[in-house]
Short mmCIF file of C-alpha atoms and ligand atoms in Angstrom, two decimals:
data_model
loop_
_atom_site.label_atom_id
_atom_site.label_comp_id
_atom_site.label_asym_id
_atom_site.label_seq_id
_atom_site.Cartn_x
_atom_site.Cartn_y
_atom_site.Cartn_z
CA MET A 1 147.29 130.88 126.38
CA LYS A 2 145.65 133.82 124.07
CA VAL A 3 143.76 132.84 120.77
CA THR A 4 143.79 134.49 118.27
CA GLN A 5 141.39 134.35 115.66
CA LEU A 6 143.46 132.79 112.83
CA ASP A 7 143.40 129.85 115.23
CA CYS A 8 139.55 129.99 115.95
CA LEU A 9 138.99 130.17 112.12
CA CYS A 10 141.53 126.98 111.88
CA VAL A 11 139.14 124.98 114.40
CA ILE A 12 136.22 126.01 112.34
CA LEU A 13 137.75 124.46 109.32
CA LEU A 14 138.83 121.52 110.74
CA HIS A 15 135.95 121.14 112.18
CA LEU A 16 134.01 121.26 109.24
CA LEU A 17 136.50 119.18 107.45
CA HIS A 18 136.26 116.55 110.11
CA THR A 19 132.24 116.47 109.59
CA ALA A 20 132.17 116.78 105.85
CA GLY A 21 134.48 113.45 105.65
CA SER A 22 132.52 111.58 108.16
CA GLU A 23 129.41 111.93 105.98
CA ARG A 24 131.04 110.46 102.89
CA PHE A 25 129.63 107.07 101.96
CA GLU A 26 129.62 104.85 98.75
CA VAL A 27 125.94 103.28 97.27
CA LEU A 28 126.56 99.93 96.75
CA GLY A 29 124.52 96.93 94.90
CA PRO A 30 124.61 93.29 93.23
CA THR A 31 126.46 94.11 90.19
CA ASP A 32 124.62 90.86 88.22
CA VAL A 33 121.34 90.75 86.41
CA ILE A 34 119.01 90.07 88.92
CA ALA A 35 116.25 87.66 87.64
CA VAL A 36 112.99 87.15 88.90
CA VAL A 37 109.65 84.89 88.61
CA ALA A 38 106.54 86.92 87.43
CA GLY A 39 104.33 86.68 90.68
CA ASP A 40 107.39 86.21 93.37
CA ASP A 41 108.43 88.79 95.63
CA ILE A 42 111.98 89.99 95.17
CA ILE A 43 114.43 92.37 97.23
CA LEU A 44 116.84 94.69 95.19
CA PRO A 45 119.52 94.90 97.39
CA CYS A 46 121.35 98.63 97.90
CA TYR A 47 123.39 99.16 100.86
CA LEU A 48 125.65 101.99 102.35
CA LYS A 49 129.58 101.19 103.13
CA PRO A 50 130.72 102.46 105.63
CA ASN A 51 127.28 101.40 107.11
CA ILE A 52 126.38 104.27 108.42
CA SER A 53 122.91 104.68 109.37
CA ALA A 54 120.11 105.74 106.39
CA GLU A 55 117.51 106.92 109.04
CA ASP A 56 118.29 110.61 108.13
CA MET A 57 119.31 110.11 104.57
CA THR A 58 116.95 110.45 101.37
CA VAL A 59 116.01 107.12 100.04
CA ASP A 60 115.01 107.30 96.18
CA TRP A 61 114.47 103.89 94.08
CA LEU A 62 113.46 105.41 90.50
CA ASN A 63 113.28 103.10 87.34
CA LEU A 64 115.24 104.45 84.69
CA ASP A 65 112.72 103.67 81.90
CA PHE A 66 110.10 106.02 83.91
CA ILE A 67 111.52 109.88 83.94
CA ASP A 68 109.69 112.07 86.02
CA ASP A 69 107.42 109.18 88.82
CA ARG A 70 110.08 107.44 91.37
CA VAL A 71 109.15 103.39 92.49
CA TYR A 72 109.98 104.60 96.16
CA ARG A 73 110.53 107.82 98.04
CA TYR A 74 111.46 108.00 102.22
CA GLN A 75 112.15 111.24 103.09
CA ASN A 76 112.78 112.88 106.64
CA HIS A 77 111.74 109.81 108.40
CA ARG A 78 108.48 109.41 105.68
CA ILE A 79 107.34 107.53 103.08
CA ILE A 80 106.25 109.69 100.49
CA GLN A 81 103.26 108.45 98.29
CA GLU A 82 103.28 111.49 95.78
CA ASP A 83 104.92 110.87 92.25
CA GLN A 84 104.59 107.03 92.82
CA ILE A 85 104.26 104.83 89.52
CA PRO A 86 100.86 103.94 89.68
CA SER A 87 102.29 100.24 88.81
CA TYR A 88 104.04 99.98 92.10
CA ARG A 89 101.64 101.30 94.49
CA GLY A 90 100.80 99.07 97.42
CA ARG A 91 104.04 96.84 96.02
CA THR A 92 106.87 98.47 97.84
CA SER A 93 108.46 98.78 100.91
CA LEU A 94 111.95 99.35 102.63
CA PHE A 95 113.48 97.22 105.65
CA LYS A 96 112.77 100.06 108.18
CA GLU A 97 114.66 97.88 111.36
CA GLU A 98 117.93 97.81 108.50
CA LEU A 99 118.23 101.52 107.33
CA TRP A 100 120.00 102.59 111.28
CA ARG A 101 123.11 99.76 109.64
CA GLY A 102 122.94 101.57 106.16
CA ASN A 103 120.89 98.40 104.60
CA THR A 104 118.36 100.75 102.34
CA SER A 105 116.85 97.63 100.29
CA LEU A 106 113.72 97.83 98.64
CA LYS A 107 111.22 94.82 99.08
CA LEU A 108 108.41 94.79 95.54
CA THR A 109 105.94 92.10 95.37
CA ARG A 110 104.42 90.24 93.01
CA VAL A 111 106.49 90.65 90.52
CA GLN A 112 105.22 91.57 86.91
CA GLY A 113 105.69 91.75 83.54
CA THR A 114 105.95 96.04 83.34
CA ASP A 115 108.82 95.60 86.76
CA GLU A 116 111.39 94.63 84.25
CA GLY A 117 114.37 97.30 83.53
CA ARG A 118 117.29 99.72 85.71
CA TYR A 119 116.52 100.64 89.21
CA LYS A 120 118.32 103.89 90.61
CA CYS A 121 119.21 103.35 94.26
CA LEU A 122 119.74 107.24 95.25
CA ILE A 123 120.71 108.09 98.29
CA GLN A 124 121.04 111.87 99.49
CA SER A 125 122.40 113.29 103.22
CA LYS A 126 122.84 116.56 103.97
CA SER A 127 126.30 116.97 102.10
CA TRP A 128 126.52 113.94 99.95
CA TYR A 129 125.15 111.50 97.76
CA ASP A 130 126.06 108.32 95.53
CA ASP A 131 123.51 106.05 93.66
CA PHE A 132 123.75 102.04 92.04
CA THR A 133 122.27 100.95 89.51
CA ILE A 134 120.64 97.60 89.69
CA GLN A 135 119.39 95.26 86.55
CA VAL A 136 116.03 93.48 86.63
CA LEU A 137 114.70 90.74 84.65
CA VAL A 138 111.43 89.34 84.93
CA LYS A 139 110.76 86.05 83.83
CA ALA A 140 107.54 84.42 82.79
CA VAL A 141 106.58 81.32 81.30
CA GLY A 142 102.61 81.91 79.43
CA SER A 143 100.12 78.94 78.81
CA LYS A 144 100.29 76.21 76.76
CA PRO A 145 99.30 77.06 73.46
CA VAL A 146 95.63 76.86 72.09
CA VAL A 147 94.91 75.98 68.53
CA SER A 148 92.33 76.30 67.04
CA ILE A 149 90.87 75.45 64.12
CA GLU A 150 89.41 77.92 61.67
CA GLY A 151 88.34 75.80 58.37
CA HIS A 152 88.77 76.08 54.78
CA ARG A 153 91.34 79.13 53.40
CA GLU A 154 92.64 79.51 50.54
CA GLY A 155 92.87 76.05 48.88
CA GLY A 156 93.61 75.20 53.06
CA MET A 157 92.85 74.48 56.31
CA GLY A 158 93.15 77.85 58.37
CA LEU A 159 94.86 77.39 61.87
CA LEU A 160 95.17 79.99 64.66
CA CYS A 161 97.71 79.28 68.15
CA GLU A 162 97.45 81.38 70.97
CA SER A 163 98.98 82.00 73.91
CA GLU A 164 99.37 84.47 76.34
CA GLY A 165 101.31 85.23 79.82
CA TRP A 166 104.76 85.80 78.56
CA HIS A 167 107.58 87.82 79.69
CA PRO A 168 110.04 88.84 77.51
CA GLU A 169 108.15 88.13 74.35
CA PRO A 170 108.29 85.37 73.18
CA GLU A 171 107.96 84.23 69.50
CA LEU A 172 105.71 81.27 67.63
CA LEU A 173 107.11 78.87 65.31
CA TRP A 174 104.75 76.17 63.40
CA LEU A 175 106.26 72.80 62.80
CA ASP A 176 105.48 70.15 60.79
CA SER A 177 105.57 66.22 61.57
CA LYS A 178 109.66 66.42 60.50
CA GLY A 179 109.85 69.00 62.90
CA VAL A 180 110.22 71.72 59.92
CA HIS A 181 109.79 74.67 60.57
CA PHE A 182 107.09 76.27 58.08
CA SER A 183 106.04 80.32 57.39
CA ALA A 184 103.10 81.71 58.75
CA ARG A 185 101.20 85.02 58.88
CA THR A 186 102.69 87.83 60.55
CA LEU A 187 102.57 87.43 64.39
CA GLU A 188 100.51 89.33 66.62
CA THR A 189 101.38 90.38 69.86
CA HIS A 190 99.98 92.11 72.69
CA ARG A 191 101.21 93.37 76.04
CA ASP A 192 98.23 94.15 78.86
CA PHE A 193 98.42 96.21 81.01
CA LYS A 194 100.70 94.14 83.76
CA GLY A 195 103.12 93.72 81.01
CA PHE A 196 102.83 90.41 79.88
CA TYR A 197 102.21 89.55 76.17
CA ARG A 198 100.07 87.35 74.40
CA VAL A 199 100.90 86.14 71.21
CA LYS A 200 99.03 84.53 68.14
CA GLN A 201 99.64 83.83 64.37
CA HIS A 202 97.81 82.27 61.85
CA VAL A 203 98.30 79.92 59.44
CA ILE A 204 97.24 78.21 56.40
CA VAL A 205 98.29 74.02 56.09
CA GLN A 206 97.80 71.48 53.52
CA GLU A 207 97.08 67.76 53.61
CA THR A 208 100.42 66.00 54.25
CA ASP A 209 100.87 62.16 55.02
CA THR A 210 100.62 62.60 59.09
CA ASN A 211 98.29 65.75 58.92
CA ARG A 212 100.33 66.74 62.38
CA PHE A 213 101.26 70.28 62.98
CA THR A 214 102.80 72.21 66.44
CA CYS A 215 102.71 75.58 67.32
CA ARG A 216 105.53 76.41 69.62
CA VAL A 217 105.79 79.52 71.62
CA GLN A 218 109.46 79.86 72.93
CA GLN A 219 111.32 82.44 74.98
CA SER A 220 115.65 81.77 73.95
CA ARG A 221 116.64 83.96 76.82
CA ILE A 222 114.91 82.34 79.91
CA ASN A 223 115.07 79.17 77.85
CA GLU A 224 111.68 78.44 78.16
CA LYS A 225 109.38 76.86 75.78
CA MET A 226 105.20 75.70 75.46
CA GLU A 227 103.99 73.36 72.60
CA THR A 228 100.73 72.07 71.86
CA GLU A 229 100.37 69.69 68.31
CA VAL A 230 97.12 68.89 66.50
CA HIS A 231 95.97 66.72 64.21
CA LEU A 232 93.62 66.82 61.37
CA PRO A 233 91.43 63.93 60.24
CA SER A 234 92.00 63.89 56.61
CA GLU A 235 88.04 64.06 55.99
CA LEU A 236 88.67 67.89 57.12
CA PHE A 237 90.67 68.79 53.80
CA ASP A 238 88.36 66.95 51.76
CA THR A 239 87.49 70.10 49.60
CA THR A 240 84.80 68.65 47.04
CA PRO A 241 81.92 70.30 48.82
CA TRP A 242 83.58 73.35 49.19
CA LYS A 243 84.62 72.96 45.54
CA MET A 244 80.85 72.35 44.75
CA SER A 245 80.26 75.24 47.13
CA LEU A 246 82.66 77.58 44.67
CA ILE A 247 80.90 76.57 41.88
CA VAL A 248 77.09 77.32 42.84
CA LEU A 249 79.10 80.42 44.99
CA CYS A 250 80.50 81.53 40.80
CA CYS A 251 76.78 80.95 39.42
CA LEU A 252 74.63 83.09 42.25
CA GLY A 253 77.76 86.04 41.80
CA ALA A 254 77.18 85.15 37.68
CA ILE A 255 73.56 85.80 38.30
CA THR A 256 73.71 88.54 40.82
CA VAL A 257 75.96 90.29 38.29
CA ILE A 258 73.76 90.06 35.10
CA GLY A 259 70.44 91.13 37.44
CA LEU A 260 72.55 94.19 38.46
CA ALA A 261 73.08 94.94 35.18
CA LEU A 262 69.58 94.90 34.05
CA ALA A 263 68.68 97.01 37.38
CA ILE A 264 70.79 99.70 36.15
CA TYR A 265 69.63 99.82 32.18
CA CYS A 266 66.13 100.16 34.20
CA ILE A 267 66.95 102.40 36.56
CA CYS A 268 69.17 104.76 33.97
CA ASN A 269 65.69 104.29 31.27
CA ASN A 270 63.39 105.61 34.47
CA LYS A 271 65.48 107.73 36.09
CA ASP A 272 64.03 110.88 35.04
CA ASN A 273 60.60 109.36 36.25
CA LEU A 274 62.39 108.09 39.40
CA THR A 275 63.71 111.91 40.45
CA GLU A 276 60.59 113.38 40.13
CA GLN A 277 58.90 110.75 42.39
CA ARG A 278 61.91 111.31 44.28
CA ASP A 279 60.97 114.98 44.86
CA ASP A 280 57.65 114.43 45.40
CA LEU A 281 58.12 111.72 47.72
CA LYS A 282 60.33 114.48 49.51
CA LYS A 283 57.76 116.90 49.61
CA GLU A 284 55.39 114.89 50.94
CA LYS A 285 57.87 114.06 54.05
CA ASP A 286 58.77 117.60 54.25
CA ASP A 287 54.83 118.16 54.80
CA LEU A 288 54.52 115.51 56.87
CA THR A 289 57.34 116.23 59.04
CA GLU A 290 56.34 119.73 59.33
CA LYS A 291 52.57 118.77 60.77
CA LEU A 292 54.07 115.87 63.01
CA ASP A 293 56.03 118.68 64.56
CA ASP A 294 52.77 121.18 64.90
CA HIS A 295 51.10 118.04 66.42
CA LYS A 296 53.82 117.68 68.75
CA ARG A 297 54.10 121.65 69.87
CA LYS A 298 49.77 121.21 70.58
CA LEU A 299 50.38 117.91 72.10
CA GLU A 300 53.07 119.56 74.69
CA ILE A 301 50.50 122.65 74.92
CA LEU A 302 47.88 120.48 76.03
CA THR A 303 49.80 118.21 78.38
CA SER A 304 50.95 121.20 79.96
CA GLN A 305 47.36 122.38 80.13
CA LEU A 306 45.99 119.13 81.61
CA ASP A 307 49.21 119.23 84.58
CA PHE A 308 47.89 122.87 84.97
CA VAL A 309 44.06 122.06 85.30
CA ASN A 310 45.05 118.90 87.52
CA THR A 311 47.74 120.79 90.04
CA ASN A 312 45.70 123.84 90.09
CA TRP A 313 42.23 123.02 91.58
CA SER A 314 43.26 123.65 94.74
CA PRO A 315 43.13 127.19 94.93
CA ASP A 316 39.92 126.87 94.00
CA VAL A 317 38.88 123.98 96.93
CA GLU A 318 37.95 127.10 99.22
CA THR A 319 35.28 128.38 96.99
CA ILE A 320 34.22 124.80 96.11
CA ARG A 321 33.70 124.08 99.89
CA ARG A 322 31.67 126.95 100.58
CA HIS A 323 29.31 125.20 98.72
CA ALA A 324 28.79 122.04 101.22
CA VAL A 325 25.89 120.51 101.98
CA ASP A 326 24.93 118.70 105.68
CA LEU A 327 23.86 114.72 104.19
CA THR A 328 22.55 111.58 105.73
CA LEU A 329 21.98 108.57 103.95
CA ASP A 330 17.49 107.66 103.21
CA PRO A 331 17.20 104.77 104.45
CA ASP A 332 13.96 103.86 102.21
CA SER A 333 15.72 104.08 99.56
CA ALA A 334 18.36 101.43 100.44
CA HIS A 335 18.85 98.02 98.89
CA CYS A 336 18.03 95.19 101.52
CA ASN A 337 21.54 94.19 100.80
CA LEU A 338 22.85 97.05 102.97
CA ILE A 339 23.88 98.23 106.67
CA LEU A 340 23.23 101.68 107.49
CA SER A 341 24.82 102.92 110.91
CA GLN A 342 22.58 104.86 113.43
CA ASP A 343 23.49 108.78 112.72
CA GLY A 344 22.47 107.44 108.47
CA LYS A 345 26.28 108.68 107.62
CA GLN A 346 28.37 105.49 107.07
CA VAL A 347 26.77 102.51 104.72
CA ARG A 348 28.24 98.73 103.94
CA HIS A 349 26.95 96.29 102.45
CA GLY A 350 26.07 93.05 104.30
CA LYS A 351 22.93 91.16 105.05
CA LEU A 352 20.50 91.82 108.45
CA ASN A 353 17.73 90.11 109.12
CA GLN A 354 15.60 93.20 108.80
CA VAL A 355 12.06 93.86 107.59
CA LEU A 356 11.76 96.35 105.20
CA SER A 357 8.88 98.56 104.35
CA ASP A 358 8.70 98.05 100.59
CA TYR A 359 8.62 101.31 98.96
CA ARG A 360 8.96 101.80 95.40
CA LYS A 361 11.96 104.06 95.59
CA ARG A 362 14.20 101.46 97.19
CA TYR A 363 16.85 99.84 95.07
CA LYS A 364 15.90 96.72 93.64
CA ASN A 365 18.94 95.22 91.82
CA CYS A 366 22.44 97.62 92.21
CA SER A 367 23.08 97.85 95.79
CA GLY A 368 22.81 101.84 96.03
CA ILE A 369 21.33 103.93 98.32
CA LEU A 370 20.60 108.06 98.05
CA GLY A 371 21.19 110.83 99.96
CA ASN A 372 18.45 112.40 101.63
CA VAL A 373 17.86 115.90 100.14
CA GLY A 374 18.50 116.49 96.63
CA PHE A 375 19.58 119.99 94.72
CA SER A 376 19.00 121.84 92.13
CA ARG A 377 22.17 124.27 93.12
CA LYS A 378 25.49 124.49 93.68
CA PHE A 379 26.39 121.69 95.89
CA TYR A 380 29.16 119.89 97.71
CA TYR A 381 29.98 116.68 99.84
CA GLU A 382 33.17 114.56 100.91
CA VAL A 383 32.98 110.59 101.37
CA GLN A 384 35.86 108.69 102.77
CA VAL A 385 36.23 105.33 100.83
CA GLU A 386 39.78 104.36 102.37
CA GLY A 387 40.29 100.19 102.92
CA LYS A 388 37.83 99.80 100.16
CA THR A 389 38.12 97.91 96.89
CA GLU A 390 34.99 98.43 95.32
CA TRP A 391 32.48 101.65 95.12
CA THR A 392 30.24 103.90 92.94
CA LEU A 393 29.78 107.72 94.08
CA GLY A 394 28.09 110.58 92.48
CA VAL A 395 24.05 111.99 91.51
CA VAL A 396 21.41 110.55 89.91
CA ARG A 397 18.45 112.69 88.60
CA ARG A 398 14.88 111.47 89.64
CA PRO A 399 12.60 109.77 89.30
CA ILE A 400 14.42 106.78 87.62
CA ASN A 401 14.16 102.99 86.94
CA ARG A 402 15.62 101.52 90.07
CA ASN A 403 15.18 97.85 88.69
CA GLU A 404 17.27 98.81 85.67
CA ARG A 405 20.28 96.62 85.07
CA SER A 406 22.27 98.30 82.20
CA ARG A 407 25.02 100.61 82.73
CA PRO A 408 24.46 104.02 85.53
CA ILE A 409 25.37 106.90 82.37
CA PRO A 410 23.97 110.40 82.01
CA TYR A 411 21.75 109.82 79.41
CA LYS A 412 20.04 107.28 82.30
CA GLY A 413 20.45 109.99 85.08
CA TYR A 414 23.70 108.69 86.59
CA TRP A 415 26.39 110.68 86.85
CA THR A 416 29.27 108.14 88.98
CA VAL A 417 32.66 107.41 88.76
CA GLU A 418 33.34 103.50 89.75
CA LEU A 419 36.21 101.22 91.55
CA LYS A 420 36.13 97.84 90.42
CA ASN A 421 38.72 95.05 90.19
CA GLY A 422 41.44 97.80 91.23
CA GLU A 423 40.38 99.74 88.21
CA TYR A 424 38.90 104.05 88.63
CA THR A 425 35.83 103.88 85.59
CA ALA A 426 33.38 106.79 85.25
CA HIS A 427 30.49 106.01 83.83
CA ALA A 428 30.43 108.62 80.62
CA ASP A 429 28.10 107.54 78.05
CA SER A 430 31.01 105.40 77.25
CA PRO A 431 33.01 104.00 79.62
CA VAL A 432 36.08 106.35 80.57
CA THR A 433 38.93 103.94 82.09
CA LEU A 434 40.82 106.96 84.77
CA SER A 435 44.64 106.53 85.88
CA LEU A 436 44.97 107.79 88.99
CA ARG A 437 48.15 108.65 89.99
CA GLU A 438 47.26 108.38 94.11
CA LYS A 439 44.59 105.75 95.17
CA PRO A 440 41.96 108.63 96.71
CA GLN A 441 41.39 107.84 100.17
CA LYS A 442 38.60 110.32 100.70
CA VAL A 443 36.44 111.35 97.40
CA GLY A 444 34.88 115.43 96.99
CA VAL A 445 31.92 115.32 94.48
CA PHE A 446 30.71 118.97 93.20
CA VAL A 447 27.73 119.42 91.12
CA ASP A 448 27.85 123.32 89.33
CA TYR A 449 23.78 122.28 88.57
CA GLU A 450 23.77 125.48 85.88
CA LYS A 451 26.79 124.27 84.08
CA GLY A 452 25.89 120.74 84.06
CA GLN A 453 28.89 119.98 85.54
CA VAL A 454 29.66 117.12 87.89
CA SER A 455 33.55 116.90 89.21
CA PHE A 456 35.27 114.33 91.31
CA PHE A 457 38.48 115.31 93.46
CA ASN A 458 40.80 113.12 95.65
CA VAL A 459 40.63 115.48 98.60
CA GLU A 460 44.02 114.22 100.30
CA ASP A 461 46.22 115.83 97.64
CA ARG A 462 43.43 118.09 95.89
CA SER A 463 43.68 116.50 92.54
CA HIS A 464 41.23 116.38 89.91
CA ILE A 465 39.70 113.00 89.10
CA TYR A 466 37.09 113.27 86.36
CA SER A 467 34.43 115.92 85.31
CA PHE A 468 31.25 115.23 83.40
CA THR A 469 30.30 118.66 81.38
CA GLY A 470 28.27 119.97 79.00
CA SER A 471 25.04 118.34 81.18
CA LYS A 472 21.40 120.02 81.34
CA PHE A 473 19.82 119.47 84.55
CA SER A 474 15.98 120.38 84.97
CA LYS A 475 15.46 118.44 87.55
CA LYS A 476 16.96 117.77 91.46
CA LEU A 477 20.06 115.95 91.57
CA TYR A 478 20.38 113.65 95.29
CA PRO A 479 24.04 111.81 96.03
CA PHE A 480 23.58 108.21 95.49
CA PHE A 481 26.44 106.04 97.20
CA ASN A 482 27.02 102.03 96.20
CA PRO A 483 29.61 100.33 98.79
CA GLY A 484 29.72 97.30 96.27
CA GLY A 485 29.43 93.60 97.81
CA SER A 486 33.08 92.82 97.16
CA ASP A 487 33.94 93.77 100.77
CA SER A 488 31.91 95.07 104.20
CA VAL A 489 34.13 98.27 104.90
CA SER A 490 31.84 101.73 104.78
CA LEU A 491 31.33 104.30 102.69
CA VAL A 492 31.52 107.54 105.49
CA ILE A 493 30.05 111.11 104.75
CA CYS A 494 32.64 112.79 105.96
CA PRO A 495 31.83 116.75 107.87
CA VAL A 496 33.49 119.28 105.33
CA ASP A 497 35.92 121.41 107.49
CA ALA A 498 35.85 124.74 105.13
CA THR A 499 39.42 125.55 106.53
CA ASP A 500 40.33 121.89 106.53
C1 NAG B 1 128.82 97.73 110.77
O1 NAG B 1 130.27 97.17 109.63
C2 NAG B 1 131.62 96.61 110.89
C3 NAG B 1 132.66 96.37 110.20
O2 NAG B 1 132.56 96.49 108.34
C4 NAG B 1 130.71 95.73 111.36
O3 NAG B 1 131.89 94.79 112.62
C5 NAG B 1 129.44 96.08 112.16
O4 NAG B 1 129.21 94.96 113.01
C6 NAG B 1 128.67 96.52 111.18
N1 NAG B 1 127.96 96.99 111.92
C7 NAG B 1 126.02 96.51 111.62
C8 NAG B 1 125.56 97.58 112.22
O5 NAG B 1 125.95 95.86 110.97
C1 NAG B 2 118.81 93.94 104.44
O1 NAG B 2 117.72 93.46 105.41
C2 NAG B 2 117.11 92.00 104.15
C3 NAG B 2 115.89 91.83 105.05
O2 NAG B 2 116.40 91.67 106.60
C4 NAG B 2 118.16 91.21 104.59
O3 NAG B 2 117.14 89.99 103.37
C5 NAG B 2 119.02 91.79 103.13
O4 NAG B 2 120.06 90.69 103.14
C6 NAG B 2 119.59 92.82 103.83
N1 NAG B 2 120.75 93.44 102.84
C7 NAG B 2 121.94 93.86 103.17
C8 NAG B 2 122.58 94.17 102.20
O5 NAG B 2 122.01 93.13 104.20
#
């Protein structure tokens, strides 16, 4: 048999017609409105006729009130999340196991007010498409109205009625005891983000024989209503105190008006005077503002300088440490309640039954002890205070009265810093309370004899603690140590390693 080109073309055309024909379908669903109660789950039915598989097709569910976005899309065997209307997120699904028999119904969970509307079920194959539109009505019965009494208003009693959670939008009615509707102010309606309605309305009622009033909220489309009755005791309508207060208010008002008139009169008379005063005050204010700004600037400069000094002594540390001296403690100067270590580098509070020589230089009243040598040049040493709750460090000038009970100050020959009761104090002529960022564990003491300066440093973070300046030294200065009486941890003189 001979196959001509024409035959071939015919076969192809027939084949195309056949496939096109087999792809044709209708999309069907319910023609009635689907009413659903808010909060329930709902199935929006939609299916293909004939019941061919929709597995390879694109299924779109659209809410016709939204122009660009979709409720749901199934395409290439996947759910497409892009462009989904946010309020439907996580609440929609198809029945995957039903797609092969042309069931493209949509399941929508936890129905809310915004879900009401017309939904289009649109199904497309490669060569054909069709759609069907379904109407959904959401019903929600709101809360029982709450009536509150607002007090006397415009010659009557003010009431407010509120109810929420309705869909569709309800109406609100006020009724008297005979069920007669009476007019009220305008109805205020709000819609929450889930699309439910809240209504409220103010009303002013006059005293009646029963004083019973009803607030009714109703939705006739879904044939639902809720109502609340209030009974107002007639004493509430007793307006005597109210009238009295009105009279008092009127009197007060009149007095105020008279007062104001007088004031205005005076002000007008004094206007020039006042204008002058105002100008003066304004000038003064400007001056003060300027001064304040000036001071603020100065403060800023000083603060930055202080920061600089605090953070920049470290470049100098090597210079200072070059003046380190080797010290031991002088047992002959020790107070009787101090215990020294064998090497003379540590001292702590405590009592031994030691027989002490009665040196005149021994401390009697304050539990102090001196270093074994005095200096009249630059010198530096470091003392470990870790774990201690009380200490005093510094330098003293000899000779001094060791029986003295008063505060150790420069005038008396003491330049010291003390820790006591959690507070750091520099014993200048009047005590200076120090606020330190870190609790020092090791304290460095530096004396610049020529300059008349005694400085204290926190060795760990190389920060400056305090400096006594402007003293005039003429006698040797001796290192002074007082471990205090509140703990038995030792003060330790540390070797200064210049490269530390
Ligand atoms: C499709 O419809 C035909 C008749 O209309 C029915 O016999 C068949 O069971 C249906 N198939 C499916 C998968 O529902
Ligand atoms: C589609 O499938 C769902 C879930 O099984 C079912 O409830 C619904 O009735 C089906 N719809 C049609 C038109 O077959």
